[in-house]
């Protein structure tokens, strides 16, 4: 089980905060003059693929959003699941399909938009009507907007939206094409939201620096603090799904010694000098890992090993798209290792 205690603090008013674990389904609610309250959701169904966590602050608590880890299949229909932890100690759940992702939270609820942006060369598409969904209190409302929403948040006394007011500027630079995006912000109603949102009516331009400052403020450094150990309940993963996940990761390392085809048609290794790769499958589900061991000039006389977990602690599949490319990049940029004894193995 994971003992990682990373957590994120969310301020709620002036005298309360919520500490949300980034690895386990638990949060601690702290309020001045009161004992800490612990809430958890270990049975929450987030699917059978390992999830990443994003925490959004709202005036009444924190939204904890779980989205599946990306893979190279581009599957946009895996569930996106959220938990609303209110400072009063209640927890509510919300679900959406993976074709949408969260852009923030306000007093109105959690906001979701379409996952894909238009083609940057299609200027008209950047002002075409799209849908936003706002989830709160077990209900969801749909709102139309003709701009691409980037961020929604409660800032100070009023909620606001950050969006792209137009398509990016296309410029020919450095022998190629570059895209320069523009940003703007507009206040949202403090009361009920209209069916159609018109952010351009009172838009205020933002410089790229101001936009980056907002992103930085929304993504504070994670802090280490004591959080209760509440592991996810282990899921049921069919054997065929387990086998397919293991095979997919093994295939990532299947041709390391003959990875590229050179100009002369000859096969070449993933990176110069890599030789004698061996792949081992170690451990039972969910502790299964795939280990690739090989020789490389970084460690003359010894062996290097890359080991990757196939599943997380709850038994969900952990995708590793482009694992071989990541290995190549690490090998190409890593500082030389000290000499090793023949046969010595070092994790890399």
mmCIF file of C-alpha atoms in Angstrom:
data_model
loop_
_atom_site.group_PDB
_atom_site.id
_atom_site.type_symbol
_atom_site.label_atom_id
_atom_site.label_comp_id
_atom_site.label_asym_id
_atom_site.label_seq_id
_atom_site.Cartn_x
_atom_site.Cartn_y
_atom_site.Cartn_z
ATOM 1 C CA UNK A 1 0.000 0.000 0.000
ATOM 2 C CA UNK A 2 1.066 3.531 -0.683
ATOM 3 C CA UNK A 3 2.429 5.522 2.232
ATOM 4 C CA UNK A 4 2.811 8.698 0.172
ATOM 5 C CA UNK A 5 1.362 11.525 2.270
ATOM 6 C CA UNK A 6 1.223 14.250 -0.369
ATOM 7 C CA UNK A 7 -1.762 16.489 0.164
ATOM 8 C CA UNK A 8 -3.168 19.764 -1.076
ATOM 9 C CA UNK A 9 -4.596 22.482 1.127
ATOM 10 C CA UNK A 10 -7.778 24.255 0.114
ATOM 11 C CA UNK A 11 -8.747 27.354 2.054
ATOM 12 C CA UNK A 12 -12.428 27.699 2.896
ATOM 13 C CA UNK A 13 -13.171 31.144 4.253
ATOM 14 C CA UNK A 14 -10.792 32.723 6.720
ATOM 15 C CA UNK A 15 -10.798 30.132 9.481
ATOM 16 C CA UNK A 16 -11.205 26.748 7.786
ATOM 17 C CA UNK A 17 -9.251 24.545 5.388
ATOM 18 C CA UNK A 18 -9.521 21.161 3.758
ATOM 19 C CA UNK A 19 -6.451 18.967 3.375
ATOM 20 C CA UNK A 20 -6.996 16.580 0.442
ATOM 21 C CA UNK A 21 -4.778 13.533 -0.042
ATOM 22 C CA UNK A 22 -3.360 13.296 -3.564
ATOM 23 C CA UNK A 23 -2.916 9.534 -3.369
ATOM 24 C CA UNK A 24 -5.709 8.168 -1.188
ATOM 25 C CA UNK A 25 -9.479 8.776 -0.988
ATOM 26 C CA UNK A 26 -9.461 10.878 2.167
ATOM 27 C CA UNK A 27 -9.598 14.484 3.301
ATOM 28 C CA UNK A 28 -9.223 16.253 6.632
ATOM 29 C CA UNK A 29 -11.457 19.245 7.409
ATOM 30 C CA UNK A 30 -9.997 21.746 9.840
ATOM 31 C CA UNK A 31 -11.870 24.674 11.316
ATOM 32 C CA UNK A 32 -10.869 27.059 14.069
ATOM 33 C CA UNK A 33 -12.071 25.914 17.471
ATOM 34 C CA UNK A 34 -13.224 22.490 16.239
ATOM 35 C CA UNK A 35 -11.748 19.011 16.165
ATOM 36 C CA UNK A 36 -10.472 17.776 12.802
ATOM 37 C CA UNK A 37 -13.041 15.856 10.792
ATOM 38 C CA UNK A 38 -12.013 13.033 8.464
ATOM 39 C CA UNK A 39 -14.062 12.079 5.408
ATOM 40 C CA UNK A 40 -13.221 9.334 2.920
ATOM 41 C CA UNK A 41 -14.569 7.577 -0.180
ATOM 42 C CA UNK A 42 -12.576 4.310 -0.660
ATOM 43 C CA UNK A 43 -15.408 2.645 -2.625
ATOM 44 C CA UNK A 44 -15.705 5.399 -5.234
ATOM 45 C CA UNK A 45 -15.851 3.851 -8.714
ATOM 46 C CA UNK A 46 -13.240 5.629 -10.850
ATOM 47 C CA UNK A 47 -12.940 2.858 -13.451
ATOM 48 C CA UNK A 48 -10.264 0.251 -14.053
ATOM 49 C CA UNK A 49 -7.488 2.606 -15.211
ATOM 50 C CA UNK A 50 -5.287 4.448 -12.713
ATOM 51 C CA UNK A 51 -6.384 8.033 -12.183
ATOM 52 C CA UNK A 52 -4.758 11.388 -11.750
ATOM 53 C CA UNK A 53 -6.071 13.857 -9.177
ATOM 54 C CA UNK A 54 -6.852 17.566 -9.483
ATOM 55 C CA UNK A 55 -8.217 19.632 -6.602
ATOM 56 C CA UNK A 56 -10.277 22.787 -7.150
ATOM 57 C CA UNK A 57 -11.257 25.250 -4.446
ATOM 58 C CA UNK A 58 -14.782 26.600 -4.116
ATOM 59 C CA UNK A 59 -16.374 28.812 -1.441
ATOM 60 C CA UNK A 60 -18.156 25.859 0.168
ATOM 61 C CA UNK A 61 -15.370 23.281 -0.012
ATOM 62 C CA UNK A 62 -13.134 21.386 -2.428
ATOM 63 C CA UNK A 63 -13.814 19.482 -5.629
ATOM 64 C CA UNK A 64 -11.546 16.442 -6.003
ATOM 65 C CA UNK A 65 -11.528 15.347 -9.646
ATOM 66 C CA UNK A 66 -10.320 11.912 -10.762
ATOM 67 C CA UNK A 67 -9.539 11.413 -14.442
ATOM 68 C CA UNK A 68 -7.962 8.321 -16.041
ATOM 69 C CA UNK A 69 -4.277 8.371 -16.846
ATOM 70 C CA UNK A 70 -3.631 9.038 -20.513
ATOM 71 C CA UNK A 71 -2.650 6.253 -22.861
ATOM 72 C CA UNK A 72 -1.800 6.037 -26.526
ATOM 73 C CA UNK A 73 -5.285 4.865 -27.501
ATOM 74 C CA UNK A 74 -6.849 8.288 -26.991
ATOM 75 C CA UNK A 75 -9.878 6.799 -25.258
ATOM 76 C CA UNK A 76 -12.190 9.733 -24.471
ATOM 77 C CA UNK A 77 -15.018 7.719 -22.957
ATOM 78 C CA UNK A 78 -13.541 6.617 -19.676
ATOM 79 C CA UNK A 79 -15.322 8.063 -16.673
ATOM 80 C CA UNK A 80 -14.368 11.334 -15.040
ATOM 81 C CA UNK A 81 -15.418 11.197 -11.406
ATOM 82 C CA UNK A 82 -15.476 13.960 -8.812
ATOM 83 C CA UNK A 83 -16.016 14.217 -5.087
ATOM 84 C CA UNK A 84 -17.309 17.411 -3.505
ATOM 85 C CA UNK A 85 -15.934 17.728 0.025
ATOM 86 C CA UNK A 86 -17.889 20.429 1.836
ATOM 87 C CA UNK A 87 -16.418 22.184 4.820
ATOM 88 C CA UNK A 88 -19.441 21.075 6.867
ATOM 89 C CA UNK A 89 -18.190 17.503 6.524
ATOM 90 C CA UNK A 90 -20.428 16.053 3.817
ATOM 91 C CA UNK A 91 -19.249 14.342 0.633
ATOM 92 C CA UNK A 92 -21.128 14.184 -2.669
ATOM 93 C CA UNK A 93 -20.153 12.325 -5.839
ATOM 94 C CA UNK A 94 -20.505 13.333 -9.476
ATOM 95 C CA UNK A 95 -19.790 11.539 -12.742
ATOM 96 C CA UNK A 96 -19.202 12.515 -16.368
ATOM 97 C CA UNK A 97 -17.913 10.704 -19.426
ATOM 98 C CA UNK A 98 -14.331 11.190 -20.475
ATOM 99 C CA UNK A 99 -15.157 13.375 -23.480
ATOM 100 C CA UNK A 100 -15.177 16.321 -21.060
ATOM 101 C CA UNK A 101 -12.729 17.542 -18.470
ATOM 102 C CA UNK A 102 -12.913 19.910 -15.548
ATOM 103 C CA UNK A 103 -11.827 23.531 -15.962
ATOM 104 C CA UNK A 104 -12.534 24.673 -12.410
ATOM 105 C CA UNK A 105 -15.098 25.193 -9.696
ATOM 106 C CA UNK A 106 -17.137 28.123 -8.398
ATOM 107 C CA UNK A 107 -20.050 28.621 -6.014
ATOM 108 C CA UNK A 108 -22.174 27.284 -8.885
ATOM 109 C CA UNK A 109 -20.446 23.893 -8.906
ATOM 110 C CA UNK A 110 -17.861 21.988 -10.932
ATOM 111 C CA UNK A 111 -17.423 23.134 -14.551
ATOM 112 C CA UNK A 112 -16.667 20.773 -17.426
ATOM 113 C CA UNK A 113 -15.977 21.511 -21.087
ATOM 114 C CA UNK A 114 -15.253 19.546 -24.217
ATOM 115 C CA UNK A 115 -11.834 17.954 -24.154
ATOM 116 C CA UNK A 116 -10.598 18.945 -27.597
ATOM 117 C CA UNK A 117 -9.701 22.421 -28.818
ATOM 118 C CA UNK A 118 -10.402 23.468 -32.415
ATOM 119 C CA UNK A 119 -7.723 23.367 -35.070
ATOM 120 C CA UNK A 120 -5.607 26.502 -34.475
ATOM 121 C CA UNK A 121 -5.790 27.247 -38.213
ATOM 122 C CA UNK A 122 -9.604 27.185 -38.229
ATOM 123 C CA UNK A 123 -10.399 30.692 -36.994
ATOM 124 C CA UNK A 124 -14.167 30.341 -37.287
ATOM 125 C CA UNK A 125 -14.188 27.273 -35.025
ATOM 126 C CA UNK A 126 -12.859 29.339 -32.102
ATOM 127 C CA UNK A 127 -16.102 31.318 -31.961
ATOM 128 C CA UNK A 128 -18.486 28.424 -32.577
ATOM 129 C CA UNK A 129 -21.052 27.530 -29.927
ATOM 130 C CA UNK A 130 -19.985 24.785 -27.510
ATOM 131 C CA UNK A 131 -21.457 23.404 -24.306
ATOM 132 C CA UNK A 132 -20.370 23.763 -20.721
ATOM 133 C CA UNK A 133 -21.746 21.515 -18.000
ATOM 134 C CA UNK A 134 -21.962 22.644 -14.377
ATOM 135 C CA UNK A 135 -22.456 19.922 -11.751
ATOM 136 C CA UNK A 136 -23.679 20.694 -8.234
ATOM 137 C CA UNK A 137 -25.855 19.061 -5.635
ATOM 138 C CA UNK A 138 -26.641 16.010 -7.729
ATOM 139 C CA UNK A 139 -27.866 18.081 -10.669
ATOM 140 C CA UNK A 140 -26.234 19.319 -13.843
ATOM 141 C CA UNK A 141 -27.033 22.288 -16.019
ATOM 142 C CA UNK A 142 -25.934 22.931 -19.591
ATOM 143 C CA UNK A 143 -24.778 26.320 -20.806
ATOM 144 C CA UNK A 144 -23.868 27.528 -24.285
ATOM 145 C CA UNK A 145 -20.836 29.672 -24.988
ATOM 146 C CA UNK A 146 -19.099 30.819 -28.162
ATOM 147 C CA UNK A 147 -15.557 30.923 -26.811
ATOM 148 C CA UNK A 148 -13.048 28.341 -25.586
ATOM 149 C CA UNK A 149 -13.059 28.317 -21.777
ATOM 150 C CA UNK A 150 -9.701 27.717 -20.105
ATOM 151 C CA UNK A 151 -10.254 28.364 -16.389
ATOM 152 C CA UNK A 152 -13.230 28.983 -14.121
ATOM 153 C CA UNK A 153 -12.711 29.987 -10.504
ATOM 154 C CA UNK A 154 -13.971 32.009 -7.576
ATOM 155 C CA UNK A 155 -11.570 34.924 -7.255
ATOM 156 C CA UNK A 156 -12.144 37.232 -4.327
ATOM 157 C CA UNK A 157 -15.794 38.139 -4.017
ATOM 158 C CA UNK A 158 -16.925 36.995 -7.448
ATOM 159 C CA UNK A 159 -16.493 34.049 -9.798
ATOM 160 C CA UNK A 160 -14.716 34.607 -13.084
ATOM 161 C CA UNK A 161 -13.878 32.880 -16.330
ATOM 162 C CA UNK A 162 -10.623 32.920 -18.278
ATOM 163 C CA UNK A 163 -11.036 32.145 -21.971
ATOM 164 C CA UNK A 164 -9.605 32.498 -25.466
ATOM 165 C CA UNK A 165 -11.244 35.549 -27.074
ATOM 166 C CA UNK A 166 -10.223 34.440 -30.555
ATOM 167 C CA UNK A 167 -8.148 31.941 -32.482
ATOM 168 C CA UNK A 168 -4.377 32.141 -31.999
ATOM 169 C CA UNK A 169 -2.284 34.362 -34.238
ATOM 170 C CA UNK A 170 -0.366 32.332 -36.785
ATOM 171 C CA UNK A 171 3.134 33.534 -37.581
ATOM 172 C CA UNK A 172 5.980 32.293 -39.731
ATOM 173 C CA UNK A 173 9.006 32.176 -37.455
ATOM 174 C CA UNK A 174 12.372 30.423 -37.463
ATOM 175 C CA UNK A 175 11.623 28.602 -40.664
ATOM 176 C CA UNK A 176 8.292 27.243 -39.379
ATOM 177 C CA UNK A 177 4.877 28.175 -38.067
ATOM 178 C CA UNK A 178 4.183 29.343 -34.520
ATOM 179 C CA UNK A 179 0.897 30.009 -32.731
ATOM 180 C CA UNK A 180 0.451 32.883 -30.287
ATOM 181 C CA UNK A 181 -2.606 32.545 -28.063
ATOM 182 C CA UNK A 182 -4.587 35.367 -26.531
ATOM 183 C CA UNK A 183 -6.358 35.399 -23.194
ATOM 184 C CA UNK A 184 -9.159 37.338 -21.548
ATOM 185 C CA UNK A 185 -11.213 37.229 -18.378
ATOM 186 C CA UNK A 186 -14.805 38.090 -17.511
ATOM 187 C CA UNK A 187 -16.856 38.010 -14.318
ATOM 188 C CA UNK A 188 -19.608 35.441 -13.901
ATOM 189 C CA UNK A 189 -22.943 36.066 -12.174
ATOM 190 C CA UNK A 190 -22.901 35.501 -8.430
ATOM 191 C CA UNK A 191 -26.427 34.122 -8.683
ATOM 192 C CA UNK A 192 -27.976 31.596 -11.087
ATOM 193 C CA UNK A 193 -26.211 31.168 -14.401
ATOM 194 C CA UNK A 194 -27.973 32.061 -17.655
ATOM 195 C CA UNK A 195 -28.409 29.384 -20.277
ATOM 196 C CA UNK A 196 -26.181 31.325 -22.664
ATOM 197 C CA UNK A 197 -22.947 32.859 -21.425
ATOM 198 C CA UNK A 198 -21.594 35.962 -23.185
ATOM 199 C CA UNK A 199 -18.076 36.552 -21.848
ATOM 200 C CA UNK A 200 -17.137 39.012 -24.597
ATOM 201 C CA UNK A 201 -19.645 41.555 -23.275
ATOM 202 C CA UNK A 202 -17.287 42.630 -20.468
ATOM 203 C CA UNK A 203 -14.022 40.914 -21.400
ATOM 204 C CA UNK A 204 -10.743 42.220 -20.014
ATOM 205 C CA UNK A 205 -7.595 41.201 -21.959
ATOM 206 C CA UNK A 206 -4.901 39.283 -20.118
ATOM 207 C CA UNK A 207 -1.242 39.220 -21.039
ATOM 208 C CA UNK A 208 0.474 35.864 -21.312
ATOM 209 C CA UNK A 209 2.338 36.674 -18.106
ATOM 210 C CA UNK A 210 -0.933 37.375 -16.264
ATOM 211 C CA UNK A 211 -2.396 34.142 -17.585
ATOM 212 C CA UNK A 212 0.630 32.162 -16.412
ATOM 213 C CA UNK A 213 0.346 33.800 -12.989
ATOM 214 C CA UNK A 214 -3.233 32.515 -12.739
ATOM 215 C CA UNK A 215 -2.107 29.016 -13.689
ATOM 216 C CA UNK A 216 0.633 29.131 -11.069
ATOM 217 C CA UNK A 217 -1.781 30.332 -8.392
ATOM 218 C CA UNK A 218 -4.195 27.504 -9.247
ATOM 219 C CA UNK A 219 -1.477 24.883 -8.957
ATOM 220 C CA UNK A 220 0.159 25.470 -5.575
ATOM 221 C CA UNK A 221 3.057 23.355 -4.458
ATOM 222 C CA UNK A 222 1.930 20.143 -2.826
ATOM 223 C CA UNK A 223 2.641 20.039 0.874
ATOM 224 C CA UNK A 224 3.522 17.078 3.020
ATOM 225 C CA UNK A 225 1.338 16.676 6.050
ATOM 226 C CA UNK A 226 -0.055 13.891 8.169
ATOM 227 C CA UNK A 227 -3.164 12.400 6.604
ATOM 228 C CA UNK A 228 -5.030 9.271 7.722
ATOM 229 C CA UNK A 229 -4.126 6.088 5.888
ATOM 230 C CA UNK A 230 -7.284 5.223 3.952
ATOM 231 C CA UNK A 231 -6.372 3.053 0.959
ATOM 232 C CA UNK A 232 -8.597 2.564 -2.052
ATOM 233 C CA UNK A 233 -10.595 -0.629 -1.934
ATOM 234 C CA UNK A 234 -9.194 -3.150 -4.404
ATOM 235 C CA UNK A 235 -11.232 -3.390 -7.596
ATOM 236 C CA UNK A 236 -12.233 -6.484 -9.530
ATOM 237 C CA UNK A 237 -10.162 -6.610 -12.716
ATOM 238 C CA UNK A 238 -10.895 -9.529 -15.068
ATOM 239 C CA UNK A 239 -7.969 -11.782 -15.904
ATOM 240 C CA UNK A 240 -8.100 -10.887 -19.583
ATOM 241 C CA UNK A 241 -7.691 -7.199 -18.726
ATOM 242 C CA UNK A 242 -4.723 -8.013 -16.498
ATOM 243 C CA UNK A 243 -3.062 -10.082 -19.221
ATOM 244 C CA UNK A 244 -3.662 -7.393 -21.852
ATOM 245 C CA UNK A 245 -2.100 -4.707 -19.636
ATOM 246 C CA UNK A 246 0.999 -6.821 -19.017
ATOM 247 C CA UNK A 247 1.328 -7.622 -22.718
ATOM 248 C CA UNK A 248 1.020 -3.948 -23.659
ATOM 249 C CA UNK A 249 3.908 -2.995 -21.387
ATOM 250 C CA UNK A 250 6.049 -5.954 -22.475
ATOM 251 C CA UNK A 251 5.476 -4.898 -26.092
ATOM 252 C CA UNK A 252 6.829 -1.442 -25.270
ATOM 253 C CA UNK A 253 10.219 -3.039 -24.633
ATOM 254 C CA UNK A 254 9.967 -5.856 -27.130
ATOM 255 C CA UNK A 255 12.411 -4.587 -29.776
ATOM 256 C CA UNK A 256 14.968 -2.539 -27.857
ATOM 257 C CA UNK A 257 17.927 -4.126 -29.633
ATOM 258 C CA UNK A 258 16.361 -3.558 -33.084
ATOM 259 C CA UNK A 259 14.148 -0.542 -32.512
ATOM 260 C CA UNK A 260 14.935 1.783 -35.435
ATOM 261 C CA UNK A 261 15.462 1.146 -39.116
ATOM 262 C CA UNK A 262 18.489 3.069 -40.380
ATOM 263 C CA UNK A 263 18.888 4.755 -43.792
ATOM 264 C CA UNK A 264 20.575 1.600 -45.044
ATOM 265 C CA UNK A 265 17.647 -0.546 -43.961
ATOM 266 C CA UNK A 266 19.545 -2.146 -41.099
ATOM 267 C CA UNK A 267 17.901 -2.375 -37.705
ATOM 268 C CA UNK A 268 19.455 -0.318 -34.883
ATOM 269 C CA UNK A 269 18.984 -0.379 -31.083
ATOM 270 C CA UNK A 270 16.789 2.076 -29.197
ATOM 271 C CA UNK A 271 19.890 4.090 -28.302
ATOM 272 C CA UNK A 272 23.523 3.546 -29.341
ATOM 273 C CA UNK A 273 25.245 0.851 -27.316
ATOM 274 C CA UNK A 274 22.122 -0.776 -25.861
ATOM 275 C CA UNK A 275 22.407 -4.557 -26.105
ATOM 276 C CA UNK A 276 21.260 -7.872 -24.633
ATOM 277 C CA UNK A 277 17.842 -6.719 -23.418
ATOM 278 C CA UNK A 278 15.866 -9.163 -21.293
ATOM 279 C CA UNK A 279 12.276 -8.740 -20.134
ATOM 280 C CA UNK A 280 10.924 -10.309 -16.945
ATOM 281 C CA UNK A 281 7.433 -10.244 -15.465
ATOM 282 C CA UNK A 282 7.694 -10.165 -11.681
ATOM 283 C CA UNK A 283 5.030 -10.406 -8.985
ATOM 284 C CA UNK A 284 1.325 -11.162 -8.837
ATOM 285 C CA UNK A 285 -1.528 -8.725 -9.457
ATOM 286 C CA UNK A 286 -1.704 -5.992 -8.322
ATOM 287 C CA UNK A 287 2.023 -5.901 -7.508
ATOM 288 C CA UNK A 288 3.059 -7.047 -10.984
ATOM 289 C CA UNK A 289 5.907 -5.181 -12.609
ATOM 290 C CA UNK A 290 7.689 -5.501 -15.929
ATOM 291 C CA UNK A 291 11.470 -5.333 -15.703
ATOM 292 C CA UNK A 292 13.760 -4.786 -18.681
ATOM 293 C CA UNK A 293 17.448 -5.450 -18.065
ATOM 294 C CA UNK A 294 20.151 -4.561 -20.608
ATOM 295 C CA UNK A 295 23.747 -3.545 -21.179
ATOM 296 C CA UNK A 296 24.662 0.047 -21.984
ATOM 297 C CA UNK A 297 27.862 2.135 -22.118
ATOM 298 C CA UNK A 298 26.566 4.155 -19.155
ATOM 299 C CA UNK A 299 27.489 1.222 -16.922
ATOM 300 C CA UNK A 300 30.453 -0.660 -18.400
ATOM 301 C CA UNK A 301 30.639 -4.205 -17.113
ATOM 302 C CA UNK A 302 27.244 -3.998 -15.417
ATOM 303 C CA UNK A 303 23.548 -4.119 -16.236
ATOM 304 C CA UNK A 304 20.885 -1.436 -16.135
ATOM 305 C CA UNK A 305 17.285 -2.169 -15.254
ATOM 306 C CA UNK A 306 14.042 -0.272 -15.753
ATOM 307 C CA UNK A 307 11.100 -1.598 -13.706
ATOM 308 C CA UNK A 308 7.528 -0.349 -14.080
ATOM 309 C CA UNK A 309 4.396 -1.235 -12.131
ATOM 310 C CA UNK A 310 1.591 -2.495 -14.350
ATOM 311 C CA UNK A 311 -1.153 -1.785 -11.805
ATOM 312 C CA UNK A 312 -1.691 0.586 -8.917
ATOM 313 C CA UNK A 313 -2.332 -0.530 -5.336
ATOM 314 C CA UNK A 314 -6.063 -0.858 -5.981
ATOM 315 C CA UNK A 315 -5.460 -3.106 -8.994
ATOM 316 C CA UNK A 316 -6.180 -0.532 -11.695
ATOM 317 C CA UNK A 317 -4.156 -0.552 -14.908
ATOM 318 C CA UNK A 318 -1.357 2.026 -15.014
ATOM 319 C CA UNK A 319 -0.741 2.935 -18.669
ATOM 320 C CA UNK A 320 2.849 3.554 -19.749
ATOM 321 C CA UNK A 321 2.560 4.949 -23.278
ATOM 322 C CA UNK A 322 5.905 5.617 -24.935
ATOM 323 C CA UNK A 323 7.781 3.894 -22.105
ATOM 324 C CA UNK A 324 10.548 2.904 -24.510
ATOM 325 C CA UNK A 325 10.934 6.488 -25.759
ATOM 326 C CA UNK A 326 11.103 7.735 -22.181
ATOM 327 C CA UNK A 327 13.808 5.153 -21.512
ATOM 328 C CA UNK A 328 15.753 6.375 -24.525
ATOM 329 C CA UNK A 329 15.520 9.991 -23.365
ATOM 330 C CA UNK A 330 16.721 9.051 -19.883
ATOM 331 C CA UNK A 331 19.638 7.089 -21.279
ATOM 332 C CA UNK A 332 20.611 9.896 -23.637
ATOM 333 C CA UNK A 333 20.600 12.608 -20.946
ATOM 334 C CA UNK A 334 21.682 10.806 -17.758
ATOM 335 C CA UNK A 335 25.088 11.541 -16.280
ATOM 336 C CA UNK A 336 27.595 8.677 -16.522
ATOM 337 C CA UNK A 337 27.408 6.121 -13.731
ATOM 338 C CA UNK A 338 30.517 4.906 -11.880
ATOM 339 C CA UNK A 339 32.101 1.639 -13.082
ATOM 340 C CA UNK A 340 30.343 -1.540 -12.031
ATOM 341 C CA UNK A 341 31.437 -5.091 -11.353
ATOM 342 C CA UNK A 342 30.597 -7.644 -14.051
ATOM 343 C CA UNK A 343 26.941 -8.591 -13.808
ATOM 344 C CA UNK A 344 26.056 -5.863 -11.297
ATOM 345 C CA UNK A 345 22.499 -4.571 -11.831
ATOM 346 C CA UNK A 346 21.454 -0.994 -11.172
ATOM 347 C CA UNK A 347 17.956 0.431 -11.366
ATOM 348 C CA UNK A 348 17.602 3.278 -13.795
#
